[in-house]
Amino acid sequence: MNFSLVSDQEGLSRFLFHNKDFKESSGKIQWNRLMPMRGKKFNRLETSIFRTSTLKQDKEIWELGDDFAGLQRKPPKAIAVLQAEQIRNKQKLDVIPETSTHPLHAVIVNWPEAKDRQIEICKELKKEAKLRVR
Amino acid sequence: MNALKKRSALLFESGETSSRYSSVVIDLEELIDDSPVREPKSFAAREKIHFLLEEIDQVFADSQEGNADNYGAKAGNINSFRNIREFIRLIPESLLELTPTVLLEPDGSFALDWEHENADISFAVSFGSNNDELFFAGLFSNGAKQSGVEIFNRFWFPESISKNILRVIKGR
């Protein structure tokens, strides 16, 4: 794995902490949980995500979420899994490493400023994301 | 509004209340008009509207400490909260066939999401935090997409929004 570059084939996981963040019956996440926030360091819109392709066992993924995902230590309830290529296919979005909190941490960047476009992208990503419930 | 009052009472009882939260509750009691919905509607429609308003109040109350998503989401925004409540009360009865889900975005904006039983067909409206803008986006059948911005004037239901909700209801 190249730590300085996220390859198109890499699997990326967005940790979800509440039952209402996803619908187990339909296997879909809620689009609002992919919406970006403005990061303080670079003043850009970002969505936090983890590079989990190298983690072969589910236990490793959930432990990563337990210890490093989110602002407060909480056990994640589920993950939304996307390939980097699926994200890069949406307008100008990109995935880049952001390792200040963990070597496997990355962020989705290059979000459009227009809110309606952000929602449209999140809905498209929701369609493609694979839900895995803990 | 009941959810807010219950939440407020619980916080007072537990001694967790902060002056920030108390002032929010007081402000909202002044802001929220609890009078009946604007146009005559059937009992079933009024029940749905009541359910949605209760859900919005609950989401708002639960968000007040911030970080509802554990990624640092802001507390529910008061302007967005007020507009989503007004919007719900204006929904034509024909559009209540499908009950939307209430969502809170990381910037504190409220949104409503309509999803067809085929989950790939859906439409969402987000209620701006700073003004009366409605941001909408939908994915429809055969890869059709639509997104845009409307201004919410609080007197009538935007036609562009109702057309898109109907597309979801009909699965088109």
PDB file of C-alpha atoms in Angstrom:
ATOM      1  CA  MET A   1       0.000   0.000   0.000  1.00  0.00           C
ATOM      2  CA  ASN A   2       1.256   3.423  -0.980  1.00  0.00           C
ATOM      3  CA  PHE A   3       0.649   5.630   2.056  1.00  0.00           C
ATOM      4  CA  SER A   4       1.047   8.882   0.139  1.00  0.00           C
ATOM      5  CA  LEU A   5      -1.515   8.073  -2.551  1.00  0.00           C
ATOM      6  CA  VAL A   6      -4.971   6.505  -2.348  1.00  0.00           C
ATOM      7  CA  SER A   7      -5.349   4.116  -5.302  1.00  0.00           C
ATOM      8  CA  ASP A   8      -8.627   3.869  -7.229  1.00  0.00           C
ATOM      9  CA  GLN A   9      -9.134   0.270  -6.086  1.00  0.00           C
ATOM     10  CA  GLU A  10      -8.806   0.974  -2.365  1.00  0.00           C
ATOM     11  CA  GLY A  11     -11.780   0.300  -0.122  1.00  0.00           C
ATOM     12  CA  LEU A  12     -12.725   3.238   2.108  1.00  0.00           C
ATOM     13  CA  SER A  13     -14.945   3.105   5.174  1.00  0.00           C
ATOM     14  CA  ARG A  14     -17.109   5.801   6.696  1.00  0.00           C
ATOM     15  CA  PHE A  15     -17.974   4.839  10.277  1.00  0.00           C
ATOM     16  CA  LEU A  16     -21.583   5.356  11.392  1.00  0.00           C
ATOM     17  CA  PHE A  17     -22.358   5.739  15.065  1.00  0.00           C
ATOM     18  CA  HIS A  18     -26.138   5.738  15.311  1.00  0.00           C
ATOM     19  CA  ASN A  19     -28.837   3.305  14.200  1.00  0.00           C
ATOM     20  CA  LYS A  20     -30.685   6.096  12.429  1.00  0.00           C
ATOM     21  CA  ASP A  21     -27.637   6.709  10.192  1.00  0.00           C
ATOM     22  CA  PHE A  22     -28.573   3.691   8.081  1.00  0.00           C
ATOM     23  CA  LYS A  23     -31.441   1.367   7.188  1.00  0.00           C
ATOM     24  CA  GLU A  24     -30.482  -2.236   7.663  1.00  0.00           C
ATOM     25  CA  SER A  25     -33.606  -3.414   5.821  1.00  0.00           C
ATOM     26  CA  SER A  26     -32.621  -1.693   2.570  1.00  0.00           C
ATOM     27  CA  GLY A  27     -28.859  -1.926   3.127  1.00  0.00           C
ATOM     28  CA  LYS A  28     -28.544   1.827   2.608  1.00  0.00           C
ATOM     29  CA  ILE A  29     -26.971   4.615   4.605  1.00  0.00           C
ATOM     30  CA  GLN A  30     -28.493   8.077   5.036  1.00  0.00           C
ATOM     31  CA  TRP A  31     -26.935  10.571   2.629  1.00  0.00           C
ATOM     32  CA  ASN A  32     -26.502  13.238   5.308  1.00  0.00           C
ATOM     33  CA  ARG A  33     -23.785  11.106   6.899  1.00  0.00           C
ATOM     34  CA  LEU A  34     -21.548  11.647   3.874  1.00  0.00           C
ATOM     35  CA  MET A  35     -22.002  15.420   3.730  1.00  0.00           C
ATOM     36  CA  PRO A  36     -18.777  17.414   4.102  1.00  0.00           C
ATOM     37  CA  MET A  37     -17.822  19.808   6.879  1.00  0.00           C
ATOM     38  CA  ARG A  38     -15.418  22.703   6.565  1.00  0.00           C
ATOM     39  CA  GLY A  39     -12.088  21.585   8.019  1.00  0.00           C
ATOM     40  CA  LYS A  40     -10.354  24.126  10.237  1.00  0.00           C
ATOM     41  CA  LYS A  41      -6.797  23.368   9.141  1.00  0.00           C
ATOM     42  CA  PHE A  42      -7.204  23.996   5.401  1.00  0.00           C
ATOM     43  CA  ASN A  43     -10.579  25.770   5.421  1.00  0.00           C
ATOM     44  CA  ARG A  44     -11.936  23.304   2.845  1.00  0.00           C
ATOM     45  CA  LEU A  45     -14.958  21.003   2.712  1.00  0.00           C
ATOM     46  CA  GLU A  46     -13.996  17.495   3.804  1.00  0.00           C
ATOM     47  CA  THR A  47     -15.563  14.151   4.676  1.00  0.00           C
ATOM     48  CA  SER A  48     -13.568  11.948   7.032  1.00  0.00           C
ATOM     49  CA  ILE A  49     -12.985   8.365   5.881  1.00  0.00           C
ATOM     50  CA  PHE A  50     -10.606   5.472   6.612  1.00  0.00           C
ATOM     51  CA  ARG A  51      -8.530   3.369   4.214  1.00  0.00           C
ATOM     52  CA  THR A  52      -9.521  -0.118   5.271  1.00  0.00           C
ATOM     53  CA  SER A  53      -8.396  -2.313   2.337  1.00  0.00           C
ATOM     54  CA  THR A  54      -5.376  -3.532   4.261  1.00  0.00           C
ATOM     55  CA  LEU A  55      -7.459  -4.632   7.230  1.00  0.00           C
ATOM     56  CA  LYS A  56      -8.337  -8.213   6.421  1.00  0.00           C
ATOM     57  CA  GLN A  57     -10.442  -9.059   9.435  1.00  0.00           C
ATOM     58  CA  ASP A  58     -13.668  -7.375  10.461  1.00  0.00           C
ATOM     59  CA  LYS A  59     -12.356  -7.177  14.021  1.00  0.00           C
ATOM     60  CA  GLU A  60      -9.505  -4.916  12.893  1.00  0.00           C
ATOM     61  CA  ILE A  61     -11.908  -2.550  11.141  1.00  0.00           C
ATOM     62  CA  TRP A  62     -14.229  -2.263  14.125  1.00  0.00           C
ATOM     63  CA  GLU A  63     -11.283  -1.734  16.490  1.00  0.00           C
ATOM     64  CA  LEU A  64     -10.049   1.072  14.245  1.00  0.00           C
ATOM     65  CA  GLY A  65     -13.491   2.656  14.456  1.00  0.00           C
ATOM     66  CA  ASP A  66     -13.673   2.168  18.230  1.00  0.00           C
ATOM     67  CA  ASP A  67     -10.359   3.887  18.839  1.00  0.00           C
ATOM     68  CA  PHE A  68      -9.844   6.466  16.109  1.00  0.00           C
ATOM     69  CA  ALA A  69     -13.041   7.344  14.194  1.00  0.00           C
ATOM     70  CA  GLY A  70     -15.201  10.252  15.262  1.00  0.00           C
ATOM     71  CA  LEU A  71     -14.566  12.928  17.843  1.00  0.00           C
ATOM     72  CA  GLN A  72     -15.583  10.912  20.883  1.00  0.00           C
ATOM     73  CA  ARG A  73     -14.723   7.275  21.526  1.00  0.00           C
ATOM     74  CA  LYS A  74     -17.923   5.442  20.695  1.00  0.00           C
ATOM     75  CA  PRO A  75     -18.423   2.014  19.174  1.00  0.00           C
ATOM     76  CA  PRO A  76     -19.529   2.420  15.549  1.00  0.00           C
ATOM     77  CA  LYS A  77     -22.765   0.661  14.614  1.00  0.00           C
ATOM     78  CA  ALA A  78     -21.978   0.231  10.924  1.00  0.00           C
ATOM     79  CA  ILE A  79     -19.724   1.260   8.071  1.00  0.00           C
ATOM     80  CA  ALA A  80     -20.419   2.499   4.571  1.00  0.00           C
ATOM     81  CA  VAL A  81     -17.810   1.065   2.210  1.00  0.00           C
ATOM     82  CA  LEU A  82     -16.902   2.763  -1.063  1.00  0.00           C
ATOM     83  CA  GLN A  83     -14.050   2.361  -3.524  1.00  0.00           C
ATOM     84  CA  ALA A  84     -11.907   5.432  -4.138  1.00  0.00           C
ATOM     85  CA  GLU A  85     -12.783   5.218  -7.827  1.00  0.00           C
ATOM     86  CA  GLN A  86     -16.511   5.510  -7.046  1.00  0.00           C
ATOM     87  CA  ILE A  87     -15.810   8.744  -5.179  1.00  0.00           C
ATOM     88  CA  ARG A  88     -13.502  10.149  -7.874  1.00  0.00           C
ATOM     89  CA  ASN A  89     -16.178   9.545 -10.500  1.00  0.00           C
ATOM     90  CA  LYS A  90     -18.355  12.184  -8.856  1.00  0.00           C
ATOM     91  CA  GLN A  91     -17.615  15.572 -10.358  1.00  0.00           C
ATOM     92  CA  LYS A  92     -14.160  16.673  -9.127  1.00  0.00           C
ATOM     93  CA  LEU A  93     -14.100  14.749  -5.843  1.00  0.00           C
ATOM     94  CA  ASP A  94     -10.804  13.262  -4.723  1.00  0.00           C
ATOM     95  CA  VAL A  95      -9.589  11.187  -1.776  1.00  0.00           C
ATOM     96  CA  ILE A  96      -6.317  12.140  -0.165  1.00  0.00           C
ATOM     97  CA  PRO A  97      -4.474  10.868   2.917  1.00  0.00           C
ATOM     98  CA  GLU A  98      -4.876  13.008   6.053  1.00  0.00           C
ATOM     99  CA  THR A  99      -2.777  11.269   8.649  1.00  0.00           C
ATOM    100  CA  SER A 100      -2.800  13.716  11.556  1.00  0.00           C
ATOM    101  CA  THR A 101      -4.981  11.375  13.636  1.00  0.00           C
ATOM    102  CA  HIS A 102      -4.123   7.968  12.151  1.00  0.00           C
ATOM    103  CA  PRO A 103      -1.966   6.619   9.275  1.00  0.00           C
ATOM    104  CA  LEU A 104      -5.058   5.149   7.591  1.00  0.00           C
ATOM    105  CA  HIS A 105      -7.145   8.296   7.813  1.00  0.00           C
ATOM    106  CA  ALA A 106      -8.106  10.111   4.611  1.00  0.00           C
ATOM    107  CA  VAL A 107     -10.512  12.822   3.527  1.00  0.00           C
ATOM    108  CA  ILE A 108     -12.834  13.297   0.576  1.00  0.00           C
ATOM    109  CA  VAL A 109     -12.067  16.750  -0.857  1.00  0.00           C
ATOM    110  CA  ASN A 110     -12.913  19.041  -3.811  1.00  0.00           C
ATOM    111  CA  TRP A 111     -16.579  19.256  -2.877  1.00  0.00           C
ATOM    112  CA  PRO A 112     -18.626  21.807  -4.832  1.00  0.00           C
ATOM    113  CA  GLU A 113     -19.631  24.831  -2.754  1.00  0.00           C
ATOM    114  CA  ALA A 114     -23.270  24.599  -3.916  1.00  0.00           C
ATOM    115  CA  LYS A 115     -25.320  22.744  -1.313  1.00  0.00           C
ATOM    116  CA  ASP A 116     -27.729  21.201  -3.823  1.00  0.00           C
ATOM    117  CA  ARG A 117     -24.776  19.688  -5.699  1.00  0.00           C
ATOM    118  CA  GLN A 118     -23.345  18.303  -2.467  1.00  0.00           C
ATOM    119  CA  ILE A 119     -26.646  16.599  -1.684  1.00  0.00           C
ATOM    120  CA  GLU A 120     -26.847  15.154  -5.189  1.00  0.00           C
ATOM    121  CA  ILE A 121     -23.342  13.677  -4.859  1.00  0.00           C
ATOM    122  CA  CYS A 122     -24.104  12.232  -1.420  1.00  0.00           C
ATOM    123  CA  LYS A 123     -27.230  10.598  -2.816  1.00  0.00           C
ATOM    124  CA  GLU A 124     -25.206   9.058  -5.632  1.00  0.00           C
ATOM    125  CA  LEU A 125     -22.588   7.792  -3.187  1.00  0.00           C
ATOM    126  CA  LYS A 126     -25.331   6.399  -0.954  1.00  0.00           C
ATOM    127  CA  LYS A 127     -26.606   4.353  -3.912  1.00  0.00           C
ATOM    128  CA  GLU A 128     -23.182   2.801  -4.430  1.00  0.00           C
ATOM    129  CA  ALA A 129     -22.020   2.383  -0.839  1.00  0.00           C
ATOM    130  CA  LYS A 130     -22.076  -1.082   0.690  1.00  0.00           C
ATOM    131  CA  LEU A 131     -23.461  -1.130   4.212  1.00  0.00           C
ATOM    132  CA  ARG A 132     -21.874  -3.392   6.801  1.00  0.00           C
ATOM    133  CA  VAL A 133     -23.575  -3.562  10.154  1.00  0.00           C
ATOM    134  CA  ARG A 134     -21.616  -4.558  13.238  1.00  0.00           C
TER     135      ARG A 134
ATOM    136  CA  MET B   1     -42.845  21.231  20.675  1.00  0.00           C
ATOM    137  CA  ASN B   2     -43.629  18.565  23.269  1.00  0.00           C
ATOM    138  CA  ALA B   3     -40.301  16.870  22.688  1.00  0.00           C
ATOM    139  CA  LEU B   4     -38.489  20.126  23.367  1.00  0.00           C
ATOM    140  CA  LYS B   5     -40.412  20.697  26.580  1.00  0.00           C
ATOM    141  CA  LYS B   6     -39.803  17.119  27.744  1.00  0.00           C
ATOM    142  CA  ARG B   7     -36.099  17.397  26.939  1.00  0.00           C
ATOM    143  CA  SER B   8     -35.927  20.704  28.732  1.00  0.00           C
ATOM    144  CA  ALA B   9     -37.657  19.273  31.802  1.00  0.00           C
ATOM    145  CA  LEU B  10     -35.290  16.304  31.873  1.00  0.00           C
ATOM    146  CA  LEU B  11     -32.267  18.563  31.697  1.00  0.00           C
ATOM    147  CA  PHE B  12     -33.599  20.705  34.516  1.00  0.00           C
ATOM    148  CA  GLU B  13     -34.295  17.644  36.663  1.00  0.00           C
ATOM    149  CA  SER B  14     -30.857  16.191  36.034  1.00  0.00           C
ATOM    150  CA  GLY B  15     -29.177  19.511  36.699  1.00  0.00           C
ATOM    151  CA  GLU B  16     -27.504  19.366  33.268  1.00  0.00           C
ATOM    152  CA  THR B  17     -29.192  22.410  31.944  1.00  0.00           C
ATOM    153  CA  SER B  18     -27.099  25.277  30.677  1.00  0.00           C
ATOM    154  CA  SER B  19     -28.125  28.869  30.198  1.00  0.00           C
ATOM    155  CA  ARG B  20     -27.498  28.392  26.465  1.00  0.00           C
ATOM    156  CA  TYR B  21     -30.002  25.538  26.252  1.00  0.00           C
ATOM    157  CA  SER B  22     -32.593  27.263  28.437  1.00  0.00           C
ATOM    158  CA  SER B  23     -32.502  30.365  26.282  1.00  0.00           C
ATOM    159  CA  VAL B  24     -32.916  28.249  23.148  1.00  0.00           C
ATOM    160  CA  VAL B  25     -36.058  26.641  24.580  1.00  0.00           C
ATOM    161  CA  ILE B  26     -37.526  29.995  25.552  1.00  0.00           C
ATOM    162  CA  ASP B  27     -36.750  31.471  22.128  1.00  0.00           C
ATOM    163  CA  LEU B  28     -38.381  28.522  20.393  1.00  0.00           C
ATOM    164  CA  GLU B  29     -41.550  28.730  22.446  1.00  0.00           C
ATOM    165  CA  GLU B  30     -41.917  32.259  21.108  1.00  0.00           C
ATOM    166  CA  LEU B  31     -41.046  31.265  17.571  1.00  0.00           C
ATOM    167  CA  ILE B  32     -43.205  28.204  17.139  1.00  0.00           C
ATOM    168  CA  ASP B  33     -46.756  28.613  16.053  1.00  0.00           C
ATOM    169  CA  ASP B  34     -48.666  25.589  17.335  1.00  0.00           C
ATOM    170  CA  SER B  35     -51.918  26.560  15.659  1.00  0.00           C
ATOM    171  CA  PRO B  36     -53.539  24.037  13.315  1.00  0.00           C
ATOM    172  CA  VAL B  37     -52.136  23.421   9.846  1.00  0.00           C
ATOM    173  CA  ARG B  38     -52.910  26.089   7.261  1.00  0.00           C
ATOM    174  CA  GLU B  39     -55.304  24.324   4.915  1.00  0.00           C
ATOM    175  CA  PRO B  40     -58.101  21.861   5.647  1.00  0.00           C
ATOM    176  CA  LYS B  41     -56.711  18.362   5.664  1.00  0.00           C
ATOM    177  CA  SER B  42     -58.027  14.907   6.469  1.00  0.00           C
ATOM    178  CA  PHE B  43     -57.505  13.382   9.890  1.00  0.00           C
ATOM    179  CA  ALA B  44     -54.857  11.037   8.474  1.00  0.00           C
ATOM    180  CA  ALA B  45     -52.964  13.946   6.904  1.00  0.00           C
ATOM    181  CA  ARG B  46     -53.088  15.951  10.131  1.00  0.00           C
ATOM    182  CA  GLU B  47     -51.789  12.909  12.012  1.00  0.00           C
ATOM    183  CA  LYS B  48     -48.849  12.617   9.611  1.00  0.00           C
ATOM    184  CA  ILE B  49     -48.051  16.303   9.956  1.00  0.00           C
ATOM    185  CA  HIS B  50     -48.240  16.037  13.731  1.00  0.00           C
ATOM    186  CA  PHE B  51     -45.905  13.038  13.665  1.00  0.00           C
ATOM    187  CA  LEU B  52     -43.389  14.896  11.468  1.00  0.00           C
ATOM    188  CA  LEU B  53     -43.469  18.025  13.644  1.00  0.00           C
ATOM    189  CA  GLU B  54     -42.841  15.886  16.736  1.00  0.00           C
ATOM    190  CA  GLU B  55     -39.941  14.182  14.987  1.00  0.00           C
ATOM    191  CA  ILE B  56     -38.413  17.519  13.954  1.00  0.00           C
ATOM    192  CA  ASP B  57     -38.693  18.794  17.534  1.00  0.00           C
ATOM    193  CA  GLN B  58     -37.036  15.623  18.815  1.00  0.00           C
ATOM    194  CA  VAL B  59     -34.152  15.856  16.327  1.00  0.00           C
ATOM    195  CA  PHE B  60     -33.694  19.509  17.255  1.00  0.00           C
ATOM    196  CA  ALA B  61     -33.717  18.776  20.993  1.00  0.00           C
ATOM    197  CA  ASP B  62     -31.289  15.861  20.624  1.00  0.00           C
ATOM    198  CA  SER B  63     -28.887  17.968  18.569  1.00  0.00           C
ATOM    199  CA  GLN B  64     -28.525  20.863  20.988  1.00  0.00           C
ATOM    200  CA  GLU B  65     -25.322  19.643  22.587  1.00  0.00           C
ATOM    201  CA  GLY B  66     -23.716  19.350  19.134  1.00  0.00           C
ATOM    202  CA  ASN B  67     -21.771  16.440  17.621  1.00  0.00           C
ATOM    203  CA  ALA B  68     -24.919  14.435  16.809  1.00  0.00           C
ATOM    204  CA  ASP B  69     -22.996  12.483  14.155  1.00  0.00           C
ATOM    205  CA  ASN B  70     -19.783  12.114  16.236  1.00  0.00           C
ATOM    206  CA  TYR B  71     -17.960  14.038  13.488  1.00  0.00           C
ATOM    207  CA  GLY B  72     -18.601  17.451  15.016  1.00  0.00           C
ATOM    208  CA  ALA B  73     -22.021  18.280  13.556  1.00  0.00           C
ATOM    209  CA  LYS B  74     -23.381  21.630  14.668  1.00  0.00           C
ATOM    210  CA  ALA B  75     -26.521  21.917  16.779  1.00  0.00           C
ATOM    211  CA  GLY B  76     -29.770  22.230  14.825  1.00  0.00           C
ATOM    212  CA  ASN B  77     -30.029  25.718  13.371  1.00  0.00           C
ATOM    213  CA  ILE B  78     -33.018  27.790  14.527  1.00  0.00           C
ATOM    214  CA  ASN B  79     -33.723  29.378  11.136  1.00  0.00           C
ATOM    215  CA  SER B  80     -33.644  25.985   9.426  1.00  0.00           C
ATOM    216  CA  PHE B  81     -35.806  24.519  12.207  1.00  0.00           C
ATOM    217  CA  ARG B  82     -38.417  27.235  11.815  1.00  0.00           C
ATOM    218  CA  ASN B  83     -38.540  26.861   8.033  1.00  0.00           C
ATOM    219  CA  ILE B  84     -38.845  23.080   8.014  1.00  0.00           C
ATOM    220  CA  ARG B  85     -41.793  23.327  10.429  1.00  0.00           C
ATOM    221  CA  GLU B  86     -43.510  25.925   8.248  1.00  0.00           C
ATOM    222  CA  PHE B  87     -42.830  23.820   5.161  1.00  0.00           C
ATOM    223  CA  ILE B  88     -44.371  20.719   6.744  1.00  0.00           C
ATOM    224  CA  ARG B  89     -47.522  22.627   7.538  1.00  0.00           C
ATOM    225  CA  LEU B  90     -47.855  23.710   3.895  1.00  0.00           C
ATOM    226  CA  ILE B  91     -47.404  20.268   2.331  1.00  0.00           C
ATOM    227  CA  PRO B  92     -50.386  19.460   0.095  1.00  0.00           C
ATOM    228  CA  GLU B  93     -52.260  16.386   1.248  1.00  0.00           C
ATOM    229  CA  SER B  94     -51.549  14.551  -2.030  1.00  0.00           C
ATOM    230  CA  LEU B  95     -47.826  14.653  -1.202  1.00  0.00           C
ATOM    231  CA  LEU B  96     -48.285  13.084   2.215  1.00  0.00           C
ATOM    232  CA  GLU B  97     -48.800   9.644   0.689  1.00  0.00           C
ATOM    233  CA  LEU B  98     -45.099   9.063   1.321  1.00  0.00           C
ATOM    234  CA  THR B  99     -43.767  10.184   4.700  1.00  0.00           C
ATOM    235  CA  PRO B 100     -40.343  11.842   4.465  1.00  0.00           C
ATOM    236  CA  THR B 101     -37.457  11.151   6.833  1.00  0.00           C
ATOM    237  CA  VAL B 102     -36.171  14.057   8.924  1.00  0.00           C
ATOM    238  CA  LEU B 103     -32.393  14.428   8.704  1.00  0.00           C
ATOM    239  CA  LEU B 104     -29.893  16.793  10.301  1.00  0.00           C
ATOM    240  CA  GLU B 105     -26.829  17.797   8.283  1.00  0.00           C
ATOM    241  CA  PRO B 106     -23.355  18.505   9.707  1.00  0.00           C
ATOM    242  CA  ASP B 107     -23.862  22.286   9.385  1.00  0.00           C
ATOM    243  CA  GLY B 108     -27.018  22.127  11.536  1.00  0.00           C
ATOM    244  CA  SER B 109     -29.445  22.379   8.611  1.00  0.00           C
ATOM    245  CA  PHE B 110     -32.572  20.245   8.626  1.00  0.00           C
ATOM    246  CA  ALA B 111     -33.541  18.207   5.574  1.00  0.00           C
ATOM    247  CA  LEU B 112     -36.468  16.073   4.468  1.00  0.00           C
ATOM    248  CA  ASP B 113     -35.860  12.977   2.377  1.00  0.00           C
ATOM    249  CA  TRP B 114     -38.487  11.127   0.341  1.00  0.00           C
ATOM    250  CA  GLU B 115     -37.502   7.643  -0.756  1.00  0.00           C
ATOM    251  CA  HIS B 116     -39.415   5.316  -3.061  1.00  0.00           C
ATOM    252  CA  GLU B 117     -39.574   1.646  -2.060  1.00  0.00           C
ATOM    253  CA  ASN B 118     -36.943   1.267  -4.768  1.00  0.00           C
ATOM    254  CA  ALA B 119     -34.409   3.184  -2.694  1.00  0.00           C
ATOM    255  CA  ASP B 120     -32.562   4.401  -5.795  1.00  0.00           C
ATOM    256  CA  ILE B 121     -35.363   6.892  -6.459  1.00  0.00           C
ATOM    257  CA  SER B 122     -35.299   9.663  -3.896  1.00  0.00           C
ATOM    258  CA  PHE B 123     -35.560  13.384  -3.382  1.00  0.00           C
ATOM    259  CA  ALA B 124     -34.347  15.681  -0.599  1.00  0.00           C
ATOM    260  CA  VAL B 125     -34.922  19.270   0.441  1.00  0.00           C
ATOM    261  CA  SER B 126     -32.468  21.028   2.746  1.00  0.00           C
ATOM    262  CA  PHE B 127     -33.515  24.123   4.708  1.00  0.00           C
ATOM    263  CA  GLY B 128     -30.848  26.822   4.674  1.00  0.00           C
ATOM    264  CA  SER B 129     -29.292  27.950   7.930  1.00  0.00           C
ATOM    265  CA  ASN B 130     -28.844  31.623   7.083  1.00  0.00           C
ATOM    266  CA  ASN B 131     -31.807  32.517   4.899  1.00  0.00           C
ATOM    267  CA  ASP B 132     -34.963  31.142   3.293  1.00  0.00           C
ATOM    268  CA  GLU B 133     -33.232  29.090   0.615  1.00  0.00           C
ATOM    269  CA  LEU B 134     -34.321  25.529  -0.065  1.00  0.00           C
ATOM    270  CA  PHE B 135     -31.627  23.348  -1.611  1.00  0.00           C
ATOM    271  CA  PHE B 136     -33.000  20.297  -3.368  1.00  0.00           C
ATOM    272  CA  ALA B 137     -31.622  17.265  -5.168  1.00  0.00           C
ATOM    273  CA  GLY B 138     -33.194  14.100  -6.491  1.00  0.00           C
ATOM    274  CA  LEU B 139     -32.260  10.905  -8.256  1.00  0.00           C
ATOM    275  CA  PHE B 140     -34.996   9.426 -10.422  1.00  0.00           C
ATOM    276  CA  SER B 141     -35.560   6.518 -12.775  1.00  0.00           C
ATOM    277  CA  ASN B 142     -33.295   5.906 -15.795  1.00  0.00           C
ATOM    278  CA  GLY B 143     -30.473   7.905 -14.238  1.00  0.00           C
ATOM    279  CA  ALA B 144     -32.374  11.214 -14.309  1.00  0.00           C
ATOM    280  CA  LYS B 145     -31.164  13.788 -11.779  1.00  0.00           C
ATOM    281  CA  GLN B 146     -32.387  17.159 -10.663  1.00  0.00           C
ATOM    282  CA  SER B 147     -30.963  19.709  -8.262  1.00  0.00           C
ATOM    283  CA  GLY B 148     -31.437  23.382  -7.582  1.00  0.00           C
ATOM    284  CA  VAL B 149     -32.344  26.165  -5.196  1.00  0.00           C
ATOM    285  CA  GLU B 150     -35.748  27.650  -4.362  1.00  0.00           C
ATOM    286  CA  ILE B 151     -36.746  30.511  -2.090  1.00  0.00           C
ATOM    287  CA  PHE B 152     -39.264  29.566   0.580  1.00  0.00           C
ATOM    288  CA  ASN B 153     -41.800  32.350   1.068  1.00  0.00           C
ATOM    289  CA  ARG B 154     -43.866  30.571   3.805  1.00  0.00           C
ATOM    290  CA  PHE B 155     -47.154  31.180   1.964  1.00  0.00           C
ATOM    291  CA  TRP B 156     -47.274  28.563  -0.755  1.00  0.00           C
ATOM    292  CA  PHE B 157     -45.614  25.283  -1.499  1.00  0.00           C
ATOM    293  CA  PRO B 158     -42.939  25.540  -4.234  1.00  0.00           C
ATOM    294  CA  GLU B 159     -44.081  23.865  -7.441  1.00  0.00           C
ATOM    295  CA  SER B 160     -40.620  22.604  -8.391  1.00  0.00           C
ATOM    296  CA  ILE B 161     -40.478  20.764  -5.064  1.00  0.00           C
ATOM    297  CA  SER B 162     -43.964  19.254  -5.334  1.00  0.00           C
ATOM    298  CA  LYS B 163     -43.249  17.952  -8.864  1.00  0.00           C
ATOM    299  CA  ASN B 164     -40.166  16.149  -7.642  1.00  0.00           C
ATOM    300  CA  ILE B 165     -41.888  14.641  -4.592  1.00  0.00           C
ATOM    301  CA  LEU B 166     -44.598  13.338  -6.935  1.00  0.00           C
ATOM    302  CA  ARG B 167     -41.945  11.705  -9.116  1.00  0.00           C
ATOM    303  CA  VAL B 168     -40.724   9.768  -6.061  1.00  0.00           C
ATOM    304  CA  ILE B 169     -44.252   8.785  -5.009  1.00  0.00           C
ATOM    305  CA  LYS B 170     -44.918   7.477  -8.521  1.00  0.00           C
ATOM    306  CA  GLY B 171     -41.472   5.865  -8.799  1.00  0.00           C
ATOM    307  CA  ARG B 172     -40.574   7.717 -11.999  1.00  0.00           C
TER     308      ARG B 172
END
